[in-house]
Amino acid sequence: MAERLEPVILALGGGAARGLAHIGVLQGLDEDGVEVAGVAGTSMGSIVGALAAQGFRPDEITDLFEGMDWPAVGGILVRSVVGSAFHELLRETLGGGVIEELRLPFAAVCCDLDTGEPVVLREGSIADAVRASSAIPGILSPLRLAGRNLVDGAVVEPLPIAAAAALGPHRVLAVNVLKPPASRAIAPRPLPRPRRKGVRSAIRDRVERWLLRQPGGGAAVGDEAPNRLEVVMRSFHVMQYRLAAAAYPDASAIEPEVGRFGWFDFSRVEEIVDEGYRAYRARFPRA
């Protein structure tokens, strides 16, 4: 018998491109009519979580990432050493609103670089909170907010279970996308899932306008990313996986099999989203 889910609060972990699997979990919850009562996110989980908290449907979020010109975006972000372009892109994508006005309770988890303490942002600028939560050490500079130097929350809480639990009384459903690949086995065939194609969203239009304002050229993402970055990210996330897995019993989190994807494989949106959906359906089969 399929496990029945009451309203849930999502804890969405970090994982760069692998975090696109969060969208597949959102798709499954939407199909099953499960209410998402709040979202806490770390790093990439904060980006997907902020979009969900604004009320965007899973297919709209997927369309945004599928429609992105990743070579152009990658070139712009690589040239922006201090992360100002990424911050501006977040403002275009998420808007200029504040967390208090989101449709769902939302929290972005960061790390105070000076004290090593976790910092949970539940008010103020949405873009600022997500930028701070996504400041991968060595990749993006810290963001200074309220006198603190904030970096990627995955340094201290790669899976934000505690932050999610603080958002309300409902059950926390955690999604950990940091699991290393078990082998180099061939990827499974995509799992059929209903999707509306060609969804055009306001955020996609804003991102395209942002791209048009930026200088052209630059390095691509995905397979063109420098190998040293892939090594740094893989090592960083292996440590994070061990830290995250220690925070919950094995049965308490969904772990999509996304280890075969590179940290900068943002061009493989549909494949990664499929793995999130597959993992959700393995845990919660259709009735």
Short mmCIF file of C-alpha atoms in Angstrom, two decimals:
data_model
loop_
_atom_site.label_atom_id
_atom_site.label_comp_id
_atom_site.label_asym_id
_atom_site.label_seq_id
_atom_site.Cartn_x
_atom_site.Cartn_y
_atom_site.Cartn_z
CA MET A 1 0.00 0.00 0.00
CA ALA A 2 1.32 3.44 -0.89
CA GLU A 3 2.36 5.57 2.06
CA ARG A 4 -0.08 8.42 2.53
CA LEU A 5 1.40 11.87 2.97
CA GLU A 6 -0.16 14.70 4.95
CA PRO A 7 1.12 18.25 4.38
CA VAL A 8 4.90 18.37 4.44
CA ILE A 9 7.66 20.88 4.95
CA LEU A 10 10.52 20.30 2.53
CA ALA A 11 14.20 20.29 3.44
CA LEU A 12 16.05 20.70 0.13
CA GLY A 13 19.81 20.12 0.24
CA GLY A 14 22.64 21.61 -1.77
CA GLY A 15 24.25 19.94 -4.76
CA ALA A 16 24.75 22.39 -7.65
CA ALA A 17 23.17 20.99 -10.85
CA ARG A 18 22.18 17.82 -9.02
CA GLY A 19 19.78 19.97 -7.02
CA LEU A 20 17.55 20.09 -10.09
CA ALA A 21 16.29 16.71 -8.83
CA HIS A 22 14.32 18.68 -6.22
CA ILE A 23 11.98 19.72 -9.03
CA GLY A 24 11.11 16.07 -9.72
CA VAL A 25 10.14 15.61 -6.08
CA LEU A 26 7.96 18.72 -6.29
CA GLN A 27 6.35 17.23 -9.41
CA GLY A 28 5.47 14.03 -7.55
CA LEU A 29 4.01 15.92 -4.59
CA ASP A 30 1.96 18.06 -6.96
CA GLU A 31 0.58 15.01 -8.76
CA ASP A 32 -0.39 13.39 -5.47
CA GLY A 33 -2.09 16.51 -4.23
CA VAL A 34 0.23 16.81 -1.24
CA GLU A 35 0.34 20.27 0.26
CA VAL A 36 3.79 21.79 0.69
CA ALA A 37 3.45 23.83 3.88
CA GLY A 38 6.94 25.34 3.85
CA VAL A 39 10.42 25.03 2.34
CA ALA A 40 13.91 25.26 3.82
CA GLY A 41 16.81 25.18 1.38
CA THR A 42 20.56 25.08 1.37
CA SER A 43 22.53 26.30 -1.67
CA MET A 44 20.82 24.95 -4.81
CA GLY A 45 17.98 23.82 -2.59
CA SER A 46 17.44 27.44 -1.61
CA ILE A 47 17.09 28.46 -5.27
CA VAL A 48 14.52 25.78 -6.11
CA GLY A 49 12.86 26.29 -2.73
CA ALA A 50 12.50 30.05 -3.20
CA LEU A 51 10.84 29.52 -6.58
CA ALA A 52 8.43 26.97 -5.06
CA ALA A 53 7.71 29.30 -2.13
CA GLN A 54 6.77 32.03 -4.62
CA GLY A 55 4.08 29.73 -6.00
CA PHE A 56 5.69 28.59 -9.25
CA ARG A 57 4.62 25.13 -10.40
CA PRO A 58 7.18 22.38 -10.97
CA ASP A 59 6.72 22.55 -14.74
CA GLU A 60 7.33 26.31 -14.69
CA ILE A 61 10.54 25.84 -12.71
CA THR A 62 11.66 23.10 -15.11
CA ASP A 63 10.91 25.33 -18.09
CA LEU A 64 13.00 28.13 -16.60
CA PHE A 65 16.08 25.92 -16.29
CA GLU A 66 15.55 24.14 -19.62
CA GLY A 67 15.19 27.42 -21.46
CA MET A 68 18.34 28.97 -19.97
CA ASP A 69 21.24 29.69 -22.32
CA TRP A 70 23.76 27.93 -20.08
CA PRO A 71 26.90 28.67 -22.14
CA ALA A 72 26.07 32.38 -22.02
CA VAL A 73 25.16 32.30 -18.33
CA GLY A 74 28.28 30.29 -17.50
CA GLY A 75 30.55 32.72 -19.32
CA ILE A 76 29.04 35.69 -17.49
CA LEU A 77 29.27 34.06 -14.07
CA VAL A 78 32.85 32.87 -14.59
CA ARG A 79 33.97 36.44 -15.29
CA SER A 80 32.21 37.76 -12.19
CA VAL A 81 34.78 36.80 -9.55
CA VAL A 82 32.97 38.36 -6.58
CA GLY A 83 29.58 36.96 -7.59
CA SER A 84 27.90 40.26 -8.49
CA ALA A 85 26.50 38.85 -11.76
CA PHE A 86 25.06 35.84 -9.93
CA HIS A 87 23.47 38.17 -7.40
CA GLU A 88 21.94 40.24 -10.18
CA LEU A 89 20.69 37.09 -11.93
CA LEU A 90 18.99 36.01 -8.70
CA ARG A 91 17.29 39.39 -8.43
CA GLU A 92 16.00 39.03 -11.99
CA THR A 93 14.86 35.45 -11.42
CA LEU A 94 13.41 35.76 -7.92
CA GLY A 95 12.34 39.38 -8.10
CA GLY A 96 12.98 42.11 -5.57
CA GLY A 97 10.62 40.82 -2.92
CA VAL A 98 11.16 39.84 0.69
CA ILE A 99 10.83 36.45 2.36
CA GLU A 100 8.01 37.65 4.60
CA GLU A 101 5.76 38.15 1.55
CA LEU A 102 6.27 34.71 -0.01
CA ARG A 103 3.28 32.42 -0.36
CA LEU A 104 4.96 29.73 1.74
CA PRO A 105 7.17 29.93 4.83
CA PHE A 106 10.75 29.85 3.59
CA ALA A 107 14.22 29.62 5.12
CA ALA A 108 17.66 29.79 3.51
CA VAL A 109 20.53 28.23 5.44
CA CYS A 110 23.98 29.85 5.42
CA CYS A 111 27.20 29.59 7.41
CA ASP A 112 28.83 32.45 9.30
CA LEU A 113 32.39 32.23 7.99
CA ASP A 114 33.85 33.91 11.06
CA THR A 115 32.15 31.85 13.79
CA GLY A 116 31.34 28.65 11.91
CA GLU A 117 27.74 28.83 13.10
CA PRO A 118 24.70 28.06 10.93
CA VAL A 119 22.61 31.10 10.06
CA VAL A 120 18.98 30.67 9.03
CA LEU A 121 17.52 33.58 7.04
CA ARG A 122 13.72 33.84 7.33
CA GLU A 123 13.25 37.54 6.56
CA GLY A 124 14.64 40.20 4.27
CA SER A 125 15.54 40.11 0.60
CA ILE A 126 14.87 36.76 -1.10
CA ALA A 127 17.75 37.29 -3.54
CA ASP A 128 20.18 38.19 -0.74
CA ALA A 129 19.24 35.10 1.28
CA VAL A 130 19.66 32.76 -1.68
CA ARG A 131 22.92 34.42 -2.76
CA ALA A 132 24.37 33.95 0.74
CA SER A 133 23.18 30.35 0.94
CA SER A 134 24.77 29.60 -2.46
CA ALA A 135 28.20 31.18 -1.86
CA ILE A 136 30.28 28.05 -2.46
CA PRO A 137 33.69 28.60 -0.81
CA GLY A 138 36.35 29.21 -3.43
CA ILE A 139 33.74 29.67 -6.18
CA LEU A 140 31.70 32.65 -4.98
CA SER A 141 32.78 35.27 -2.46
CA PRO A 142 30.96 35.49 0.89
CA LEU A 143 28.00 37.86 1.11
CA ARG A 144 28.14 40.32 3.98
CA LEU A 145 24.76 40.75 5.66
CA ALA A 146 24.07 42.40 9.01
CA GLY A 147 27.79 42.45 9.81
CA ARG A 148 28.32 38.75 9.07
CA ASN A 149 30.28 37.12 6.26
CA LEU A 150 27.94 34.41 4.99
CA VAL A 151 28.84 31.44 2.79
CA ASP A 152 27.13 28.32 1.47
CA GLY A 153 25.01 26.71 4.17
CA ALA A 154 26.15 23.27 3.03
CA VAL A 155 29.38 23.87 4.97
CA VAL A 156 27.46 23.30 8.22
CA GLU A 157 23.99 22.01 7.26
CA PRO A 158 23.94 20.44 3.79
CA LEU A 159 20.45 19.09 4.46
CA PRO A 160 18.42 21.74 6.33
CA ILE A 161 16.24 19.47 8.47
CA ALA A 162 16.38 21.61 11.60
CA ALA A 163 15.54 24.77 9.66
CA ALA A 164 12.61 23.00 7.99
CA ALA A 165 11.26 21.69 11.30
CA ALA A 166 11.24 25.25 12.67
CA LEU A 167 8.88 26.41 9.89
CA GLY A 168 5.82 24.61 11.21
CA PRO A 169 4.29 21.56 12.87
CA HIS A 170 4.12 19.35 9.80
CA ARG A 171 6.27 16.37 8.89
CA VAL A 172 9.64 17.20 7.29
CA LEU A 173 10.40 15.51 3.98
CA ALA A 174 14.11 15.81 3.23
CA VAL A 175 15.69 15.50 -0.22
CA ASN A 176 19.41 14.72 -0.28
CA VAL A 177 20.97 15.00 -3.74
CA LEU A 178 24.56 14.53 -2.59
CA LYS A 179 24.73 10.74 -2.83
CA PRO A 180 27.92 9.67 -4.67
CA PRO A 181 27.54 7.42 -7.72
CA ALA A 182 27.46 3.71 -6.85
CA SER A 183 28.99 2.78 -10.21
CA ARG A 184 29.44 3.91 -13.78
CA ALA A 185 26.39 1.93 -14.83
CA ILE A 186 24.28 3.09 -17.76
CA ALA A 187 21.54 5.46 -16.70
CA PRO A 188 18.01 4.03 -16.52
CA ARG A 189 15.41 5.05 -19.06
CA PRO A 190 13.39 8.12 -18.12
CA LEU A 191 10.36 7.38 -15.99
CA PRO A 192 7.18 8.59 -17.71
CA ARG A 193 5.67 11.57 -15.94
CA PRO A 194 3.08 14.04 -17.19
CA ARG A 195 4.46 17.43 -18.14
CA ARG A 196 3.16 20.39 -20.01
CA LYS A 197 5.61 21.50 -22.65
CA GLY A 198 6.33 25.03 -23.66
CA VAL A 199 5.30 26.74 -20.46
CA ARG A 200 6.26 30.39 -20.69
CA SER A 201 6.85 32.09 -17.37
CA ALA A 202 7.50 35.65 -16.30
CA ILE A 203 10.75 34.62 -14.63
CA ARG A 204 12.04 33.13 -17.87
CA ASP A 205 11.34 36.43 -19.63
CA ARG A 206 13.17 38.35 -16.90
CA VAL A 207 16.22 36.09 -17.16
CA GLU A 208 16.36 36.49 -20.94
CA ARG A 209 16.23 40.27 -20.56
CA TRP A 210 19.09 40.01 -18.04
CA LEU A 211 21.15 37.98 -20.53
CA LEU A 212 20.64 40.58 -23.24
CA ARG A 213 22.12 43.26 -20.95
CA GLN A 214 25.34 41.30 -20.31
CA PRO A 215 28.51 41.34 -22.44
CA GLY A 216 28.77 38.27 -24.70
CA GLY A 217 31.32 35.47 -24.82
CA GLY A 218 32.97 33.50 -22.08
CA ALA A 219 33.34 29.91 -20.97
CA ALA A 220 30.54 27.39 -21.13
CA VAL A 221 29.28 25.26 -18.28
CA GLY A 222 28.75 21.50 -18.23
CA ASP A 223 31.40 19.44 -19.97
CA GLU A 224 33.49 22.57 -20.60
CA ALA A 225 33.94 23.37 -16.90
CA PRO A 226 37.57 23.22 -15.77
CA ASN A 227 38.43 19.82 -14.33
CA ARG A 228 39.86 21.33 -11.15
CA LEU A 229 36.45 22.80 -10.29
CA GLU A 230 34.82 19.41 -10.74
CA VAL A 231 37.42 17.86 -8.42
CA VAL A 232 36.86 20.54 -5.77
CA MET A 233 33.09 20.22 -5.98
CA ARG A 234 33.09 16.42 -5.92
CA SER A 235 35.36 16.33 -2.86
CA PHE A 236 33.32 19.03 -1.14
CA HIS A 237 30.05 17.20 -1.73
CA VAL A 238 31.31 13.76 -0.68
CA MET A 239 32.05 15.31 2.72
CA GLN A 240 28.66 17.02 2.72
CA TYR A 241 26.86 13.77 1.94
CA ARG A 242 28.41 12.08 4.95
CA LEU A 243 27.47 15.03 7.14
CA ALA A 244 23.90 15.14 5.80
CA ALA A 245 23.32 11.38 6.05
CA ALA A 246 24.30 11.45 9.71
CA ALA A 247 21.47 13.88 10.41
CA TYR A 248 18.58 11.53 9.61
CA PRO A 249 17.63 7.84 9.63
CA ASP A 250 17.94 6.26 6.19
CA ALA A 251 14.15 6.05 5.79
CA SER A 252 13.61 9.75 6.46
CA ALA A 253 15.03 11.23 3.25
CA ILE A 254 14.63 10.81 -0.48
CA GLU A 255 18.01 10.28 -2.18
CA PRO A 256 17.80 10.64 -5.98
CA GLU A 257 20.45 8.71 -7.91
CA VAL A 258 22.13 11.76 -9.41
CA GLY A 259 25.75 10.93 -8.62
CA ARG A 260 26.54 10.28 -12.28
CA PHE A 261 25.84 13.91 -13.17
CA GLY A 262 28.53 16.57 -12.97
CA TRP A 263 28.16 19.47 -10.60
CA PHE A 264 27.86 21.85 -13.57
CA ASP A 265 25.61 19.66 -15.75
CA PHE A 266 22.88 22.30 -15.88
CA SER A 267 22.25 21.47 -19.55
CA ARG A 268 20.89 18.03 -18.52
CA VAL A 269 17.84 19.43 -16.77
CA GLU A 270 15.25 16.87 -17.83
CA GLU A 271 17.44 13.88 -16.96
CA ILE A 272 18.15 15.20 -13.48
CA VAL A 273 14.54 16.17 -12.84
CA ASP A 274 13.52 12.66 -13.94
CA GLU A 275 15.79 11.16 -11.28
CA GLY A 276 14.13 13.26 -8.61
CA TYR A 277 10.74 12.11 -9.79
CA ARG A 278 11.90 8.50 -9.98
CA ALA A 279 13.18 8.64 -6.39
CA TYR A 280 9.91 10.15 -5.21
CA ARG A 281 7.87 7.44 -6.93
CA ALA A 282 10.11 4.71 -5.50
CA ARG A 283 9.24 6.03 -2.05
CA PHE A 284 5.61 6.94 -2.72
CA PRO A 285 4.16 4.74 -5.51
CA ARG A 286 0.92 5.70 -7.16
CA ALA A 287 -2.12 4.38 -5.30
#
